[in-house]
Short mmCIF file of C-alpha atoms and ligand atoms in Angstrom, two decimals:
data_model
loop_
_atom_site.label_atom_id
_atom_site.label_comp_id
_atom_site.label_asym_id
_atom_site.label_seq_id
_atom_site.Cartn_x
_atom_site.Cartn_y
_atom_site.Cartn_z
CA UNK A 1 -20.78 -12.87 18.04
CA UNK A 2 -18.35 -10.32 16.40
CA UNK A 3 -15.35 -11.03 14.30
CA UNK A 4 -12.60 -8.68 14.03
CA UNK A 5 -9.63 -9.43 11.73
CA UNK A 6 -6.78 -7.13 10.64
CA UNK A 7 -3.94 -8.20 8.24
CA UNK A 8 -1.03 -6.02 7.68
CA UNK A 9 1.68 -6.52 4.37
CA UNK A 10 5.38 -4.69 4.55
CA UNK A 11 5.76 -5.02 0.39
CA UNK A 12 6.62 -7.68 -2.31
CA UNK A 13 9.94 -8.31 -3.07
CA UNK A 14 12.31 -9.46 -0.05
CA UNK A 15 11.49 -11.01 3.40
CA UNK A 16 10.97 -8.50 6.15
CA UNK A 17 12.82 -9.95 9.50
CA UNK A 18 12.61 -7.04 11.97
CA UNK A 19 9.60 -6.42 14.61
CA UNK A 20 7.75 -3.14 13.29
CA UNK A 21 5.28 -5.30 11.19
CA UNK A 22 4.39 -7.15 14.48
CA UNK A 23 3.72 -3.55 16.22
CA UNK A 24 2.02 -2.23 13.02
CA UNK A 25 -0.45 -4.89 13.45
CA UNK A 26 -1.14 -5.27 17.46
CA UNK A 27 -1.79 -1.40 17.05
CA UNK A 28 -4.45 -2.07 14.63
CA UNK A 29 -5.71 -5.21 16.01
CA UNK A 30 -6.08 -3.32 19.64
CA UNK A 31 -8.52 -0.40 17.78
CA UNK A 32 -10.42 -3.24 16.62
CA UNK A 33 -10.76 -4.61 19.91
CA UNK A 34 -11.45 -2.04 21.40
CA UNK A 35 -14.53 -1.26 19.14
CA UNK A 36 -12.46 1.03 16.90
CA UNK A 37 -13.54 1.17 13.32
CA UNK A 38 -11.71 -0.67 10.67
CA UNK A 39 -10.72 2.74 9.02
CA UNK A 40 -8.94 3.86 12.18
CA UNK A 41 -7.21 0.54 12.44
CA UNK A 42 -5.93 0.57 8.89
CA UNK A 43 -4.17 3.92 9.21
CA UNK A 44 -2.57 3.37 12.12
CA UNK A 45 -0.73 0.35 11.01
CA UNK A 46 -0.04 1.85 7.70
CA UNK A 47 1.15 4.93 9.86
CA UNK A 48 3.29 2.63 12.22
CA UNK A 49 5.13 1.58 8.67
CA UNK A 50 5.48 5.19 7.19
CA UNK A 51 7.02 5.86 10.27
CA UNK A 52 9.95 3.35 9.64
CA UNK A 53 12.74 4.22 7.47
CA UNK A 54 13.15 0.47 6.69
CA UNK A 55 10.28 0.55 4.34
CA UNK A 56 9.39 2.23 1.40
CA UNK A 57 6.51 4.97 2.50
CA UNK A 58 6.77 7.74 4.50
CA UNK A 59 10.01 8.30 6.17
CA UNK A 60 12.44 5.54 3.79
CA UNK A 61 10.50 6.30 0.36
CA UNK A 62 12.52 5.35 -2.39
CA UNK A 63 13.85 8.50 -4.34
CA UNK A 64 12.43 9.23 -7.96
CA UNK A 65 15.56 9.70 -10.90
CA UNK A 66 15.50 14.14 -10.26
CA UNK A 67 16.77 12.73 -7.01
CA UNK A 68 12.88 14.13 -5.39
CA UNK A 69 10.40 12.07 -3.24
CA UNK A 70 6.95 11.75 -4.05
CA UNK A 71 4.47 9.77 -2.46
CA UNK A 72 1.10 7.82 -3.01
CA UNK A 73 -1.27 6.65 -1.00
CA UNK A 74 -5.08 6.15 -0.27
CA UNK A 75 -7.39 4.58 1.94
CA UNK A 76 -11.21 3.05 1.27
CA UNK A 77 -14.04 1.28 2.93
CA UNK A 78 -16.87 -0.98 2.09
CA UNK A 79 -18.99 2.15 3.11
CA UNK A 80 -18.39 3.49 -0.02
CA UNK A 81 -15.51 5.94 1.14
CA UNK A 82 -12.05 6.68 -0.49
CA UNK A 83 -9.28 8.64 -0.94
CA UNK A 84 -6.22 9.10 -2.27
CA UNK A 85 -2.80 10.99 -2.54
CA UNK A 86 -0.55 10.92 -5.14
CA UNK A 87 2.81 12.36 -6.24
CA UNK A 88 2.90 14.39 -2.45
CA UNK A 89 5.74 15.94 -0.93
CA UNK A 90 7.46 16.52 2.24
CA UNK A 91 4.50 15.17 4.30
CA UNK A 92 5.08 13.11 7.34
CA UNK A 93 2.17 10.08 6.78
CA UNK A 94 0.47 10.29 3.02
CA UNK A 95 -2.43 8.32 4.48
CA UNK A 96 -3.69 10.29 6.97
CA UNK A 97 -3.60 13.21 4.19
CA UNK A 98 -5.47 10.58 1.79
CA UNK A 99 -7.97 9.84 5.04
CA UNK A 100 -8.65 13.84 4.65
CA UNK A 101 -9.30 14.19 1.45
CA UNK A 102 -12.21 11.38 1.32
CA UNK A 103 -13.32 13.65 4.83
CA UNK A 104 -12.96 17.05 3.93
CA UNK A 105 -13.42 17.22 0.36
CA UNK A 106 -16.03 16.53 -2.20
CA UNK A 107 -13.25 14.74 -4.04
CA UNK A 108 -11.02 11.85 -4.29
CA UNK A 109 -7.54 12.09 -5.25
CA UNK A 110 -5.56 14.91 -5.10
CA UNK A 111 -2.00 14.93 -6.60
CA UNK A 112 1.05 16.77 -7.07
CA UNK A 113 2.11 20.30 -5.67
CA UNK A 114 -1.97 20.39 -4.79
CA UNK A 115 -1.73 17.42 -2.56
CA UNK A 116 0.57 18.88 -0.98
CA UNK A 117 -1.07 22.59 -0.49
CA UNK A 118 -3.76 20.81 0.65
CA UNK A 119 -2.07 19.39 3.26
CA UNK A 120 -0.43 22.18 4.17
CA UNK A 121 -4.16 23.59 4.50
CA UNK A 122 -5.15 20.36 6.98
CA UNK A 123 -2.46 21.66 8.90
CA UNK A 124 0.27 18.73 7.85
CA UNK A 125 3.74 20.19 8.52
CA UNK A 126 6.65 20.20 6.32
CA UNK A 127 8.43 16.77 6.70
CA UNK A 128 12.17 15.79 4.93
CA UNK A 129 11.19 12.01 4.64
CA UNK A 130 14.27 11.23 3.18
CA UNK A 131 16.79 8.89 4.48
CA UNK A 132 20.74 8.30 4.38
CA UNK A 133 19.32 4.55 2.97
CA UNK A 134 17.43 6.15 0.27
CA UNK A 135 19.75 8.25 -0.74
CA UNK A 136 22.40 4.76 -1.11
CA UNK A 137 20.06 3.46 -3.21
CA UNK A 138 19.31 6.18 -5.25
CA UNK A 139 22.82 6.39 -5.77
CA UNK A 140 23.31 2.67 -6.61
CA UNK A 141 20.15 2.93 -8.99
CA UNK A 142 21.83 5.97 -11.19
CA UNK A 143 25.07 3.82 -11.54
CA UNK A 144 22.96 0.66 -12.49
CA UNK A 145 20.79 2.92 -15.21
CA UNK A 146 24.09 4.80 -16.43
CA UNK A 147 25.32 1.24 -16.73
CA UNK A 148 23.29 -0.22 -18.54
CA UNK A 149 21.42 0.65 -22.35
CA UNK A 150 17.67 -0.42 -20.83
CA UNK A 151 15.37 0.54 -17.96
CA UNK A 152 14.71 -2.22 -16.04
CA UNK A 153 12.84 -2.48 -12.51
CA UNK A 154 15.07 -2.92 -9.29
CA UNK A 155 13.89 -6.06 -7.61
CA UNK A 156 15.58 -6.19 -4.64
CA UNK A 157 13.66 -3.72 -2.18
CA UNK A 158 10.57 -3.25 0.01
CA UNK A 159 7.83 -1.79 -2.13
CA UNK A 160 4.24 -0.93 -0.88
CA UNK A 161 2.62 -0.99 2.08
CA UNK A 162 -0.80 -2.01 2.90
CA UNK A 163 -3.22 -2.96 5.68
CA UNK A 164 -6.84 -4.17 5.54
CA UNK A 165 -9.50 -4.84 8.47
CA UNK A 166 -12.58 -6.21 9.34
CA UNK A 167 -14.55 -4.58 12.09
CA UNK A 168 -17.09 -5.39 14.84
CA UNK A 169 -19.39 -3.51 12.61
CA UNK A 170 -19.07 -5.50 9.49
CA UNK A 171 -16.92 -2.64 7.97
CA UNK A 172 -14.08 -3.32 5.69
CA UNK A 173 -11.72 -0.96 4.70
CA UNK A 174 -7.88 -0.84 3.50
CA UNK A 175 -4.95 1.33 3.54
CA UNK A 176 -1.74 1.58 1.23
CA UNK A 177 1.35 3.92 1.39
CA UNK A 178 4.01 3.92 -1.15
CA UNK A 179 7.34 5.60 -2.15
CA UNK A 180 7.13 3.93 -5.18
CA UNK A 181 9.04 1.87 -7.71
CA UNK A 182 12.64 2.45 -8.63
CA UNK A 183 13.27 3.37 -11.61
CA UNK A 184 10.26 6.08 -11.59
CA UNK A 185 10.58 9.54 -13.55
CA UNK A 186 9.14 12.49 -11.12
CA UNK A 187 5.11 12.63 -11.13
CA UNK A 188 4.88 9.17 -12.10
CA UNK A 189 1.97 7.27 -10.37
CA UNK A 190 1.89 3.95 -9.49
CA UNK A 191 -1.35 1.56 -8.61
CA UNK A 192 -0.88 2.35 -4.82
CA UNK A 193 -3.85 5.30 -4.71
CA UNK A 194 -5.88 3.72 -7.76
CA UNK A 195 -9.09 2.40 -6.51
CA UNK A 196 -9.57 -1.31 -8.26
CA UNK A 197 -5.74 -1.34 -9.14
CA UNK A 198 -3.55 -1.45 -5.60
CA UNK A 199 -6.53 -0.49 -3.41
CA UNK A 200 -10.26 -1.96 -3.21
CA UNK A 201 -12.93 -2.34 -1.13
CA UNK A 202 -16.92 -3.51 -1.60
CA UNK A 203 -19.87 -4.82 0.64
CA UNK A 204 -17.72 -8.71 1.10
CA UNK A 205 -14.16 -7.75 1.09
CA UNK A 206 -10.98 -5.42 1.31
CA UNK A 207 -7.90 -5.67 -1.23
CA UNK A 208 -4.05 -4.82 -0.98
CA UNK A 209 -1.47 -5.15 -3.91
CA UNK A 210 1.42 -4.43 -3.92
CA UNK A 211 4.35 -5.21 -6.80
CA UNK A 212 5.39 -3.09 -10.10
CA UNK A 213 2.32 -0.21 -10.16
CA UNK A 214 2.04 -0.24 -14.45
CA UNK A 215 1.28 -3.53 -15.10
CA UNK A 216 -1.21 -3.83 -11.33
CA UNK A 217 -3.11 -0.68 -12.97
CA UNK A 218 -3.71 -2.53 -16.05
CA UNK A 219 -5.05 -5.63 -15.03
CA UNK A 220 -7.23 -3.54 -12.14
CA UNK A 221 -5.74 -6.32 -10.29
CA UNK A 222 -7.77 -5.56 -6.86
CA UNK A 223 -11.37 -5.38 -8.35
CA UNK A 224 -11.12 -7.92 -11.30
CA UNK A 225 -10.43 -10.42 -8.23
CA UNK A 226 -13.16 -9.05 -6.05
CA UNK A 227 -15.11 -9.66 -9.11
CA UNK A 228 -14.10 -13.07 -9.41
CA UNK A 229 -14.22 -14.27 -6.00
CA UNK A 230 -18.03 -12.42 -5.59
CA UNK A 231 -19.08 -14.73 -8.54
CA UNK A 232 -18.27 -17.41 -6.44
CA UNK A 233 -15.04 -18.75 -7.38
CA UNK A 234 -12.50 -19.86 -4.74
CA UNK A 235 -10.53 -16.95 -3.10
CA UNK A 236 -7.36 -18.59 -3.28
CA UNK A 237 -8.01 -20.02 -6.96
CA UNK A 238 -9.00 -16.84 -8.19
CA UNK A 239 -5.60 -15.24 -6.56
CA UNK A 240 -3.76 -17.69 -8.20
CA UNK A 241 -4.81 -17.14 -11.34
CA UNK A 242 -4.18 -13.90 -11.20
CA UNK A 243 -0.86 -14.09 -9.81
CA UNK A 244 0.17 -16.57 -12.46
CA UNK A 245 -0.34 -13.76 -14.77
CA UNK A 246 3.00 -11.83 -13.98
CA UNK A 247 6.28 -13.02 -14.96
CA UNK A 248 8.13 -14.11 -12.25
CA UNK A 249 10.52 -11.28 -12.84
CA UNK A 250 7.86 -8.16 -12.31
CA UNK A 251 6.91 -8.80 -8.20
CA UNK A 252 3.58 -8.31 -7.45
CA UNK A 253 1.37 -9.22 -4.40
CA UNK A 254 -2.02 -9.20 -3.02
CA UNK A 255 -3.78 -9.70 0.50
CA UNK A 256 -7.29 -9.27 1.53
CA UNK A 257 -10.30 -10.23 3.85
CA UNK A 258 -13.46 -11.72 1.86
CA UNK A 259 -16.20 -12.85 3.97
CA UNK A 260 -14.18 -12.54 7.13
CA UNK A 261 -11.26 -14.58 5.50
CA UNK A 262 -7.55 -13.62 4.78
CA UNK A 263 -6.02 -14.26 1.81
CA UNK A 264 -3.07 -13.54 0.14
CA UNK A 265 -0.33 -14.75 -3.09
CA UNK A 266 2.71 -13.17 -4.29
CA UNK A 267 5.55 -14.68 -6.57
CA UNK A 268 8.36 -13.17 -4.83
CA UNK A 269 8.74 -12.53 -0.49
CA UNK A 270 6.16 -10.53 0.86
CA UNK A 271 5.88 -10.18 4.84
CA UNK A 272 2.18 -10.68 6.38
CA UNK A 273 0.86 -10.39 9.55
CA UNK A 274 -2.43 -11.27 10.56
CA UNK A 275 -4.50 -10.96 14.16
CA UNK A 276 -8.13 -12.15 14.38
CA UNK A 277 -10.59 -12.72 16.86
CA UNK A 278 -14.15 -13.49 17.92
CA UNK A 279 -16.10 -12.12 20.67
N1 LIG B 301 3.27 -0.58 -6.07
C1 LIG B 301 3.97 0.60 -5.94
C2 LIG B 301 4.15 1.33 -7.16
O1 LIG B 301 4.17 0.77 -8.24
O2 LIG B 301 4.26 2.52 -7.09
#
């Protein structure tokens, strides 16, 4: 009998009430149905998001203080592939880029102005993923930091998004897209494409974070609870503990399969959806 799961997150931070997250994840769950792999499941949720201006990857990323967008995002499976975008411009879906540099390259992150040549190169067109919505709140956000003495994180917005699978083949993998935080200085990089930080993946499990990038990065957030749970602790004890970590004030949330199981803990909203079945 084969198990196929597929759990798709829309960000930390505030409740998600409209119907893309639904689509997002009956897209991937009918890949994984269909014998897809998990990798091609992953993306095309994460796509499906991109795609909407309502969240912040892709078309809707958040804009950084130069008033520029720059995007992260990566993709890995428990068959020992990743990679990862960061910092990429006017491209349409950063994952699918991320996808090709694991694919065509002996690398596994490629950032900046070379992320995006080398899309260029894959044949990615020039995309303007801005939006009238982003450019509001990039407005709102100069007024709040002109405002005030302090840099302080806006809380109130869709961060990350993230998708992991389980396929008929026993394959994990994950996916995560990002316009990043606000306030962010240009070429800043959050956790998003960081393999153990916002994105892991190992022989048991895929792992999603999403929340405020600096402080996922230095806890390694994804892999220290792989690590945990692999020793044989109790998924959702281990999350927990984790979780507890952050102040209730820095948003931060995490989803992922172990052992055919979802999973997931945030201390602020964070939309999930989840489709499984066995066959
Ligand atoms: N988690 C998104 C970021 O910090 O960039």
């Amino acid at each position: 009998m084969s198990n196929v799961i597929i759990a798709v997150h829309g960000g930390v931070g505030k409740e998600y009430t409209g119907n893309v997250l639904d689509r997002a994840v009956d897209e991937g769950f009918s890949i994984l149905k269909s014998n897809g792999s998990s990798l091609d499941a992953v993306i095309k949720s994460v796509t499906i998001l991109e795609d909407d201006p309502d969240f912040n990857a892709g078309t809707g990323s958040n804009m950084r203080l130069d008033g520029s967008i720059e995007m992260d995002a990566a993709i890995a499976t428990s068959n020992g592939m990743y990679g990862a975008v960061a910092a990429i411009q006017h491209v349409k879906n950063p994952v699918i880029v991320a996808r090709k540099v694991a694919e065509d390259t002996e690398h596994v992150m490629i950032v900046g102005t070379g992320a995006t040549i080398f899309a260029r190169k894959e044949g990615f067109m020039d995309y303007d993923v801005s939006t009238e919505k982003a450019r509001l709140r990039y407005k709102d956000a100069i007024k709040q930091l002109n405002e005030s003495s302090k840099h302080k994180y806006m809380k109130k917005f869709l961060d990350t998004v993230g998708a992991v699978a389980l396929d008929t083949n026993g394959m994990y993998s994950a996916a995560t897209s990002t316009g990043g935080i606000s306030y962010m200085l240009k070429g800043r990089v959050g956790d998003t494409p960081i393999f153990g930080a916002g994105i892991y993946t190992n022989k048991n499990g895929a792992l999603v974070a999403t929340g405020i990038g600096e402080l996922i990065i230095k806890k390694l957030l994804t892999k220290t609870i792989y690590d945990d749970i692999n020793l044989g602790d109790d998924p959702d004890t281990v999350i927990k503990r984790h979780i507890n970590e952050f102040t209730k004030d820095i948003a931060v949330g995490v989803l992922l399969i172990y052992n055919g199981n979802v999973h997931n803990l945030s201390n602020q909203p964070m939309s999930i959806r989840v489709r499984s079945d066995s066959f």
